Coordinates of C-alpha atoms and ligand atoms in Angstrom, one line a residue:
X1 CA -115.1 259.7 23.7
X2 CA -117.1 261.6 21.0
X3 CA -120.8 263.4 21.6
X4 CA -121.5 261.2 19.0
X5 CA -121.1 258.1 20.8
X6 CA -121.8 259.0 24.3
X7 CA -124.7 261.3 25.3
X8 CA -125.3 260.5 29.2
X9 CA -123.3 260.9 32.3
X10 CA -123.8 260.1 35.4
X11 CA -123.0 262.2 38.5
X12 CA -123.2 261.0 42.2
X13 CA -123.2 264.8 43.1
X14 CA -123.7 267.5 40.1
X15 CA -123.9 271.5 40.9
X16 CA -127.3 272.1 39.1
X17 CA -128.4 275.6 38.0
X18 CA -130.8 275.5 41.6
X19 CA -127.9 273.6 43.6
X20 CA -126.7 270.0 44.0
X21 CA -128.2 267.0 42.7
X22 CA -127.5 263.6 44.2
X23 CA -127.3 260.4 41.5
X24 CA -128.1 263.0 38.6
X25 CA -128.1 261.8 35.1
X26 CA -127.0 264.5 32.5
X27 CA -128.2 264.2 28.6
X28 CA -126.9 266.2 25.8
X29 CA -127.4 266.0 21.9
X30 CA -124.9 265.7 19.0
X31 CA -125.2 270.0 18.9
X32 CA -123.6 269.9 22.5
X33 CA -126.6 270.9 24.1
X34 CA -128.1 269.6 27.1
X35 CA -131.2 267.8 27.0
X36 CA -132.5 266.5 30.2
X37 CA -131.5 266.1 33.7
X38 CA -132.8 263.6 35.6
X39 CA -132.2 261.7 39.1
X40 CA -131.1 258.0 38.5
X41 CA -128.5 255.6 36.9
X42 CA -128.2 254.9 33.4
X43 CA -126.2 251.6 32.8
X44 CA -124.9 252.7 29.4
X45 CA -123.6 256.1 30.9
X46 CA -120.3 256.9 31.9
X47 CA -119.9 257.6 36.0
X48 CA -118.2 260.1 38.0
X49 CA -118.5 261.6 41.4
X50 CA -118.3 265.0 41.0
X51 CA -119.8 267.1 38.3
X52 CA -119.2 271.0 38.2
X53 CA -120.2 274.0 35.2
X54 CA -117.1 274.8 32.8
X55 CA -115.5 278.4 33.9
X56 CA -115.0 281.2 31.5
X57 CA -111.7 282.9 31.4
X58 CA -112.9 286.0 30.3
X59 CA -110.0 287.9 29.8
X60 CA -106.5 286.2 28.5
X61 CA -104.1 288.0 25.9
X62 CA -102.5 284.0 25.4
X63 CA -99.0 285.2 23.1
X64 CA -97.8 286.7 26.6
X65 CA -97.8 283.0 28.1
X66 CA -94.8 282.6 26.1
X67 CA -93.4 285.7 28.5
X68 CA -94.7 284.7 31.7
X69 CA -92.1 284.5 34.7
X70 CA -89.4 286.5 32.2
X71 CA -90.0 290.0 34.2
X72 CA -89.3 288.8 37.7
X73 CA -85.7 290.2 37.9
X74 CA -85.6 293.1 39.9
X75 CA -84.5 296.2 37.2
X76 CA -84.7 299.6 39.9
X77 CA -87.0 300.2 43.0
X78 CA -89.7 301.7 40.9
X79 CA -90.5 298.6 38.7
X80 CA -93.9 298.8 37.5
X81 CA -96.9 297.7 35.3
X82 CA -95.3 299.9 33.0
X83 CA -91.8 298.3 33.4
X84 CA -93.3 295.2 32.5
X85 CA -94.9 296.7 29.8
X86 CA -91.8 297.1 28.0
X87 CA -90.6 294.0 28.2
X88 CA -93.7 292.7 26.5
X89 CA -93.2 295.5 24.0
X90 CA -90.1 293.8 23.1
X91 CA -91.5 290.1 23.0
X92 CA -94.1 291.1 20.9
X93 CA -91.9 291.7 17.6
X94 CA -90.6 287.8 18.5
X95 CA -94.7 286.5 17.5
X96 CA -95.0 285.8 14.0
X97 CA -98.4 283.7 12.5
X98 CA -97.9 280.5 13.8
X99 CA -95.7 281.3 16.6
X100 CA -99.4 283.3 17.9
X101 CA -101.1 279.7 16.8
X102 CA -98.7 277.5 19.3
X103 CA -98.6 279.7 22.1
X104 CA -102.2 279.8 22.3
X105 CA -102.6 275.8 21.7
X106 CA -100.6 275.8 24.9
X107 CA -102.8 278.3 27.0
X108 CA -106.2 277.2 25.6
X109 CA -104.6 273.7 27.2
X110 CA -103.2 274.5 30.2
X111 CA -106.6 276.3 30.7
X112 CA -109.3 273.3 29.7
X113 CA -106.6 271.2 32.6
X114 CA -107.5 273.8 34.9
X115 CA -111.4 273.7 34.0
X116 CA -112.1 276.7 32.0
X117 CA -114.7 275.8 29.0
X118 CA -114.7 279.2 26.8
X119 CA -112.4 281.4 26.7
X120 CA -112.5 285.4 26.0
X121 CA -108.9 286.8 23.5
X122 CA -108.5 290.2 24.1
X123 CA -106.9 290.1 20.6
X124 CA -104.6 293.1 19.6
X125 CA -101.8 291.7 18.3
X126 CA -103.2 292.2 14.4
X127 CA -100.5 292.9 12.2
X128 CA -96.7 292.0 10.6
X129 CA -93.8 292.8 12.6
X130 CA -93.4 296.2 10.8
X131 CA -96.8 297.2 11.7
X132 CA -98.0 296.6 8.3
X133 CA -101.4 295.0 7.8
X134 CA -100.9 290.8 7.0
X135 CA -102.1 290.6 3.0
X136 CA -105.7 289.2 5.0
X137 CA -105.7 291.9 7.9
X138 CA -106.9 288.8 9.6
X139 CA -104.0 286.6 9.4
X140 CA -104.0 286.6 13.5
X141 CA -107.4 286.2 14.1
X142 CA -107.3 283.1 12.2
X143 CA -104.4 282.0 14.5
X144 CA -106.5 282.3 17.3
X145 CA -109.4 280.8 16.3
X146 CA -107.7 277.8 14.5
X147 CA -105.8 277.8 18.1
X148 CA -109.3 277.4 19.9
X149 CA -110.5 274.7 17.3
X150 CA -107.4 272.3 17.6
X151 CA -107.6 272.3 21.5
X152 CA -111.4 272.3 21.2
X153 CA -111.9 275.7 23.5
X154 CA -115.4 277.7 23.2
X155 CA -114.2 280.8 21.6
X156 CA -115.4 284.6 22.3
X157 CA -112.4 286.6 20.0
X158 CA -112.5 290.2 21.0
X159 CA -110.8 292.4 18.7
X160 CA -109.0 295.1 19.9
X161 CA -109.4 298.1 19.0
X162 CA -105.9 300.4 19.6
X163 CA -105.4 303.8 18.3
X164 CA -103.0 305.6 20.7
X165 CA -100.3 305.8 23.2
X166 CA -102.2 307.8 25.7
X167 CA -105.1 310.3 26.8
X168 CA -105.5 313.3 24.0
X169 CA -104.9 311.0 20.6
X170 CA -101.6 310.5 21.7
X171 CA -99.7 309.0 18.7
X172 CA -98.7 305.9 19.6
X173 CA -95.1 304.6 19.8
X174 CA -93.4 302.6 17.3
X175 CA -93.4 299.7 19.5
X176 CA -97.2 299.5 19.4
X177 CA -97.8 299.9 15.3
X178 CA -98.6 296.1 15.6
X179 CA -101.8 297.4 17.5
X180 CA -102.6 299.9 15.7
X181 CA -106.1 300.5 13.7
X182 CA -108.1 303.4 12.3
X183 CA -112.0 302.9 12.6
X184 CA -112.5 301.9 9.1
X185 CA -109.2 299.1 9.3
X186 CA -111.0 298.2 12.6
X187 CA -114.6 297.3 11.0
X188 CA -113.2 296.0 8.4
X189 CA -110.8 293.5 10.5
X190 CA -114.3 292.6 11.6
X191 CA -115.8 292.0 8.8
X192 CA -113.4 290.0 7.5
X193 CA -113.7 287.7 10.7
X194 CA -117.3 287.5 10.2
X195 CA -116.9 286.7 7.0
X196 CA -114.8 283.3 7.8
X197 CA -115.8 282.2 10.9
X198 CA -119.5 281.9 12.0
X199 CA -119.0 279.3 14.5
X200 CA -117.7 281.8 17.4
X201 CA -118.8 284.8 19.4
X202 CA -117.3 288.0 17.9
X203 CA -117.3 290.6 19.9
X204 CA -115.0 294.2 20.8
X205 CA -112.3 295.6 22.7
X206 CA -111.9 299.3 22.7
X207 CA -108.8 298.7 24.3
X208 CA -108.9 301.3 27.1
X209 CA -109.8 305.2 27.6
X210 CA -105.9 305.5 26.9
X211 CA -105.7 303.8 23.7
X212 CA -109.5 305.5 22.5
X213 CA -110.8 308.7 22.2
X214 CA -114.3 308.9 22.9
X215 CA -115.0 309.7 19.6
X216 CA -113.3 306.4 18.4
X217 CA -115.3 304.7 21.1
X218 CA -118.9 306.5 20.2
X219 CA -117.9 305.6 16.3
X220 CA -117.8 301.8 16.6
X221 CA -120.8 301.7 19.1
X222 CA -122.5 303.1 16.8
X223 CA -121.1 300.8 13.5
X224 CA -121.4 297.7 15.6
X225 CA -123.9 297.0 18.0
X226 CA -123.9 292.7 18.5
X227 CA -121.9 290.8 20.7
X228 CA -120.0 291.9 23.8
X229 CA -118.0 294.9 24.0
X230 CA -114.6 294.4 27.0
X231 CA -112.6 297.5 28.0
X232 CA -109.6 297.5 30.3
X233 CA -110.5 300.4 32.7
X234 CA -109.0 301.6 36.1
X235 CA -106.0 299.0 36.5
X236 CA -103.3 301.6 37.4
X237 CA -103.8 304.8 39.7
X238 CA -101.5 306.3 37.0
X239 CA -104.4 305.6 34.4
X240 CA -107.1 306.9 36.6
X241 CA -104.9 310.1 37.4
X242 CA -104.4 311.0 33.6
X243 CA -107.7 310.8 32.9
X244 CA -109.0 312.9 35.4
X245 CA -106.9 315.4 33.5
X246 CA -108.2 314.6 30.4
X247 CA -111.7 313.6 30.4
X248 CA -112.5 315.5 33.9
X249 CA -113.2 312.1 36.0
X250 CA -112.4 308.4 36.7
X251 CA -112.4 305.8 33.7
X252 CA -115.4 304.0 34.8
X253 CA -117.3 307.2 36.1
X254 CA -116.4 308.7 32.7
X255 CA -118.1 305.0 30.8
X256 CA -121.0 305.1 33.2
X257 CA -121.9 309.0 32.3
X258 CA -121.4 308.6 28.6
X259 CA -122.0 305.4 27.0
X260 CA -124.7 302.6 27.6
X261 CA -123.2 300.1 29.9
X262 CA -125.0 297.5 30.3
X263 CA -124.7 293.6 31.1
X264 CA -123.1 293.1 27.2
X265 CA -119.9 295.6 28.6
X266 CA -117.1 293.6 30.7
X267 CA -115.0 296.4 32.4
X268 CA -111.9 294.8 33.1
X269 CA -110.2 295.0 36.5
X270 CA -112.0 298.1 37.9
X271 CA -109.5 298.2 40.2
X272 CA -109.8 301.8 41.6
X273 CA -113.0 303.1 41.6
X274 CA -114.5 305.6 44.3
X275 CA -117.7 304.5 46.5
X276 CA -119.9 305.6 43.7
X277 CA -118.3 304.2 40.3
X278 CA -118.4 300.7 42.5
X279 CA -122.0 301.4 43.2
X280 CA -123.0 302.2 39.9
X281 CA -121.2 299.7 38.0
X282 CA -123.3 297.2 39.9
X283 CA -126.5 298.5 39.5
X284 CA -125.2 298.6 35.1
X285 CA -125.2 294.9 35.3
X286 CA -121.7 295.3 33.7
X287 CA -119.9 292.5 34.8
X288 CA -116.3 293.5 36.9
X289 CA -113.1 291.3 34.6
X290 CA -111.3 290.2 37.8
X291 CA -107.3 289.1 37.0
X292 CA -106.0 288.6 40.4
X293 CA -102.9 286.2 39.8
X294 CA -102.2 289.2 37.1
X295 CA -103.2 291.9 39.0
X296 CA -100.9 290.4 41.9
X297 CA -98.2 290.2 39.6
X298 CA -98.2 293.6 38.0
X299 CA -98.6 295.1 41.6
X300 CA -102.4 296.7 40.4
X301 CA -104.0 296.7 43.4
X302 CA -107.0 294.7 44.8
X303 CA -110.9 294.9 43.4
X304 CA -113.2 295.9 46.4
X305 CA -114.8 292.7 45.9
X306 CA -116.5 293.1 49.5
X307 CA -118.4 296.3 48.2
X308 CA -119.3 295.6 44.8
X309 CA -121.1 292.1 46.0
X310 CA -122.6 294.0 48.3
X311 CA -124.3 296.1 45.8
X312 CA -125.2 292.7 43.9
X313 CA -122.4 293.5 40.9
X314 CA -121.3 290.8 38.7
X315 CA -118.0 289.3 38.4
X316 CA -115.9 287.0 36.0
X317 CA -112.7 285.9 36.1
X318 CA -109.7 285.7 33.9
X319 CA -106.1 284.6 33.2
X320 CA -105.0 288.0 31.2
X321 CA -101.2 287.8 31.2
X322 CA -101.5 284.2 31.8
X323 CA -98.3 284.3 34.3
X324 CA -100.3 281.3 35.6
X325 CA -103.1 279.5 34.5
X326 CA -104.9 278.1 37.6
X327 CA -108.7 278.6 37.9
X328 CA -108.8 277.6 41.5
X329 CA -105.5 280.3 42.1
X330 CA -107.4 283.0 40.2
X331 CA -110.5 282.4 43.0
X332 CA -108.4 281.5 46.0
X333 CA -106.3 285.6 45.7
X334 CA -109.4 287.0 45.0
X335 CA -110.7 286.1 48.5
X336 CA -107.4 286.3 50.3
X337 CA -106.9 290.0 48.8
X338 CA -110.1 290.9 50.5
X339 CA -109.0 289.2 53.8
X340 CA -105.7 290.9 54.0
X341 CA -107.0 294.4 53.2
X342 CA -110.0 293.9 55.9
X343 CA -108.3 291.8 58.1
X344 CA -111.1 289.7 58.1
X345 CA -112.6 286.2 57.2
X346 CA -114.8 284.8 54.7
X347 CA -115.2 288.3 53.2
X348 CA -117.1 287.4 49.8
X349 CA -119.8 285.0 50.5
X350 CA -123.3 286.0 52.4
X351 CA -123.4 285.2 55.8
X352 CA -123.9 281.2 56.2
X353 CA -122.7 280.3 52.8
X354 CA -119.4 278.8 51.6
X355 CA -116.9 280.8 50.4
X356 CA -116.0 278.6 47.5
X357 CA -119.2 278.0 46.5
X358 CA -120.1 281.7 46.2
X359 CA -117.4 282.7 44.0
X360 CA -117.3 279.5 41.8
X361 CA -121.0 280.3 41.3
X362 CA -120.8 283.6 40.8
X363 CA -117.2 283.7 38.3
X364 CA -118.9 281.0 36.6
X365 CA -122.4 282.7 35.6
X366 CA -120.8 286.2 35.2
X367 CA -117.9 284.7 33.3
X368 CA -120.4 283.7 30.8
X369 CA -122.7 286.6 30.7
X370 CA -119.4 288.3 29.8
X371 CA -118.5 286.4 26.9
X372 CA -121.5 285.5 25.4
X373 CA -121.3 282.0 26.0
X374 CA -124.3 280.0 26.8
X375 CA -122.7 278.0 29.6
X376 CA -121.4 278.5 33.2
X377 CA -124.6 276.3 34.8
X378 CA -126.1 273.0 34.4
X379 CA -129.5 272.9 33.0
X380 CA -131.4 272.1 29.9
X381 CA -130.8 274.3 26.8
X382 CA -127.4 275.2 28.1
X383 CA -124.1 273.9 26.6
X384 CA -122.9 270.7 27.5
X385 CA -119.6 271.9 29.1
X386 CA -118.7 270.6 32.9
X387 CA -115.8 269.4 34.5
X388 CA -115.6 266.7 37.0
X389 CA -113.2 266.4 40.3
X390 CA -110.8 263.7 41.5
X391 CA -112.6 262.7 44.2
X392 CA -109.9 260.6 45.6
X393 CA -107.6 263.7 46.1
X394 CA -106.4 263.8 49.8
X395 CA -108.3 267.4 50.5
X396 CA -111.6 266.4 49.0
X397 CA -111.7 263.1 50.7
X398 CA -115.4 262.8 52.1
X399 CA -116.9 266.1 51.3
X400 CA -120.2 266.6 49.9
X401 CA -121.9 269.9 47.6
X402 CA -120.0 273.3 48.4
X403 CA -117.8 272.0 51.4
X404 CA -116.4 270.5 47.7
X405 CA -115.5 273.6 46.3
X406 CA -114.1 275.1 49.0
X407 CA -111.9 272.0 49.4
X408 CA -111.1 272.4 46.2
X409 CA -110.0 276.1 46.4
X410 CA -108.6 276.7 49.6
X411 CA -106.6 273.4 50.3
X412 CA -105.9 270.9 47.4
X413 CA -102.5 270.3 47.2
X414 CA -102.5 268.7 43.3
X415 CA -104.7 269.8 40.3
X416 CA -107.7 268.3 40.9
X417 CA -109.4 268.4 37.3
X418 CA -110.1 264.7 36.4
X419 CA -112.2 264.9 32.8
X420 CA -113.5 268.3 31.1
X421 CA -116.5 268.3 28.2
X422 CA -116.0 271.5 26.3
X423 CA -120.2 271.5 24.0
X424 CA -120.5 268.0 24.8
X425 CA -117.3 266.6 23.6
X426 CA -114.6 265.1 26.6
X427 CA -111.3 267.3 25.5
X428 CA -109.5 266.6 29.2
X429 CA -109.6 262.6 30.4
X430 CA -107.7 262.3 33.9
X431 CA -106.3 265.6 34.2
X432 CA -104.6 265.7 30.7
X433 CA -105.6 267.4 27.3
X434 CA -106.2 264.4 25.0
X435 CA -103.4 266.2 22.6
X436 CA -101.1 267.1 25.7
X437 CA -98.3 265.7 24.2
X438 CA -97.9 267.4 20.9
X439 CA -99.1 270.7 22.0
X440 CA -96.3 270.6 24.4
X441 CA -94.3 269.4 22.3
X442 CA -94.7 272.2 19.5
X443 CA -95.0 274.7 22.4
X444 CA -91.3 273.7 23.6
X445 CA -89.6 273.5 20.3
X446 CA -91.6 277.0 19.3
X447 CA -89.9 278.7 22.8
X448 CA -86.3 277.2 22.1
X449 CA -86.4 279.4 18.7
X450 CA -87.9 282.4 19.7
X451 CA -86.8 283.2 23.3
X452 CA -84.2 285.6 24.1
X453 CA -84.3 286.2 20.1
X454 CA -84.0 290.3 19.7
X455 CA -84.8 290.7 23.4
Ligands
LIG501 ZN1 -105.5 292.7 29.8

């Protein structure tokens, strides 16, 4: 089905921007752009029973799908975040060009089957295996972005800039000279980005307070000041312990006190923060980049999700390492990491409110505040990108508005995405990407060559 063709859909039930709408028709317009919602049938218009936003997945670095699951042999009793980062040291000088461009097909895929709509690269793999610039210092930008085209994924690329291997201009380590940018390189990458692509959302990515000194960061806030800006800060007590030695206080006390933060900055994880950075960071309207399959996985630590709500924060979610790609997973951990810690139930939703419906709501609207994207609700002038649910699932059977979601989260036993509109055009029909085939296809061949190669 193409936008052309087909402008209408009906829903039995649709999650509205202002809640559920029974028997609602949905119009869009060959731009992808809603046009009209309205309650009644349309004979022409195709029908299904559930109709949900898109998600964003605002923070994925796809190339490490191609690594996911190979760090889960036990090395020493101290393995780490920072054991795992070797490993993905290594992998990275496997990725050349269109190695990047596969990978992501795959991710960018496994991610519209999950029903994610736009997506948010935290891009830093930038250049040749050597860690010489590509003769267009934008060679694997372009990967990415053709990678979001051919899958048909709403694209936010966020460049990252990576200058050092640690607090104090560290230099950085051979092994990360594929990272690596001055200022200058780093507007330039941009530029040349701009300069080819005007059909996605360009933003930043200092990478972290490790990787930037705040002079680097205060440089390229000043030379750039559109689109969103994404920093990883306070994933690892290590992290927040060196830069208490080196900048006098916490990562995200140390943003809050000396740059602008504001709804266009997504700090990602925010895992450990005191009483007052979690405060604060709400009231910023910066918007929390929640990993929790990741975070789980890299033994991180768990967001005090129960205190930042409570202070009326906003969150997103994202895929980052993309060890899984499971939208209903990377909601599902988020609440169950609460409950363990508390020993409690039903720890992020208000009192009287579904649990699933809280958080679907609230990833989906701060997810695309994060990126940029105008989408994550149902209503005129916004994108045309929803999902709908098999309905005739086992767990869903008979359910009606949010009792759907949290069905949905907590209890389905098989994916439950039946068909996905990514800006008006149907990418996913009954669960499967409508190129599943060859991008797995590619994706399997591409693996046989490169894995275990130099590792
Ligand atoms: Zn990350």
């Amino acid at each position: 089905m193409s936008a052309k063709k087909n402008y209408n859909l009906f829903a039995r039930q649709a999650l509205l921007a202002d809640g559920w709408m029974q028997n609602a028709l949905v119009s869009w317009d060959e731009t992808g752009t809603i046009t009209n919602i309205a309650s009644g049938q349309n004979p022409g218009a195709d029908k299904v029973d559930v109709l949900i936003p898109g998600m964003a997945n605002l923070h994925c670095h796809s190339f490490q799908r191609a690594m996911a699951a190979m760090a889960e042999m036990s090395q020493s009793k101290s393995d780490s975040f920072w054991s795992w980062r070797k490993l993905m040291y290594r992998f990275v000088h496997t990725i050349a060009p269109e190695h990047l461009h596969d990978i992501a097909c795959l991710a960018y895929m496994e991610m519209l089957e999950s029903g994610f709509t736009s997506v948010g690269e935290f891009h830093y793999l930038h250049h040749q295996i050597n860690g010489n610039a590509f003769d267009d210092p934008a060679e694997m930008s372009h990967q990415i972005i053709a990678a979001a085209a051919d899958t048909g994924m709403d694209l936010t690329l966020l460049p990252v800039f990576y200058a050092h291997s640690g607090f104090g201009g560290k230099a950085p380590s051979p092994q990360q000279y594929r990272f690596i940018h001055d200022v200058d390189g780093f507007l330039r990458l941009l530029q040349q980005i701009t300069s080819h692509h005007k059909d996605i959302v360009l933003g930043m990515a200092p990478h972290s307070l490790r990787a930037v000194t705040p002079d680097q960061l205060y440089e390229l806030l000043t030379a750039r000041q559109s689109g969103p800006i994404h920093i990883h800060a306070a994933e690892q007590q290590q992290e927040v312990k060196d830069c208490m030695a080196a900048l006098g206080v916490p990562p995200v006390r140390w943003l809050l006190d000396n740059v602008d933060i504001s709804p266009k900055w997504c700090l990602v994880h925010a895992t450990h923060m005191q009483d007052d950075e979690i405060r604060d960071m709400a009231r910023s309207g910066a918007i929390a980049g929640l990993c929790p399959v990741t975070e789980a996985n890299l033994g991180d630590g768990i967001f005090d999700g129960a205190s930042f709500l409570s202070h009326n924060g906003q969150i997103g979610i994202g895929s980052d390492s993309c060890v899984r790609i499971e939208l209903t997973e990377e909601l599902r951990l988020l609440e169950y990491g609460q409950r363990l810690r508390d020993q409690a139930r039903a720890v992020l939703a208000p009192v009287g409110k579904s649990v699933g419906g809280n958080l679907f709501r609230q990833a989906a609207i701060g997810g695309a505040v994060a990126l940029q994207q105008n989408s994550g609700t149902i209503a005129p002038g916004k994108r045309a990108s929803f999902v709908s649910l098999d309905m005739t699932q086992t767990n869903l059977s008979g359910r009606k508005m949010d009792a759907i979601l949290d069905g949905w989260i907590f209890s389905c036993q098989r994916p439950a995405i039946e068909h996905v509109w990514v800006s008006g055009t149907q990418m996913v029909k009954n669960g499967y990407h409508k190129n599943h085939e060859a991008i797995t296809r590619a994706y399997k061949d591409l693996l046989k060559k490169i894995l275990h190669k130099d590792m």
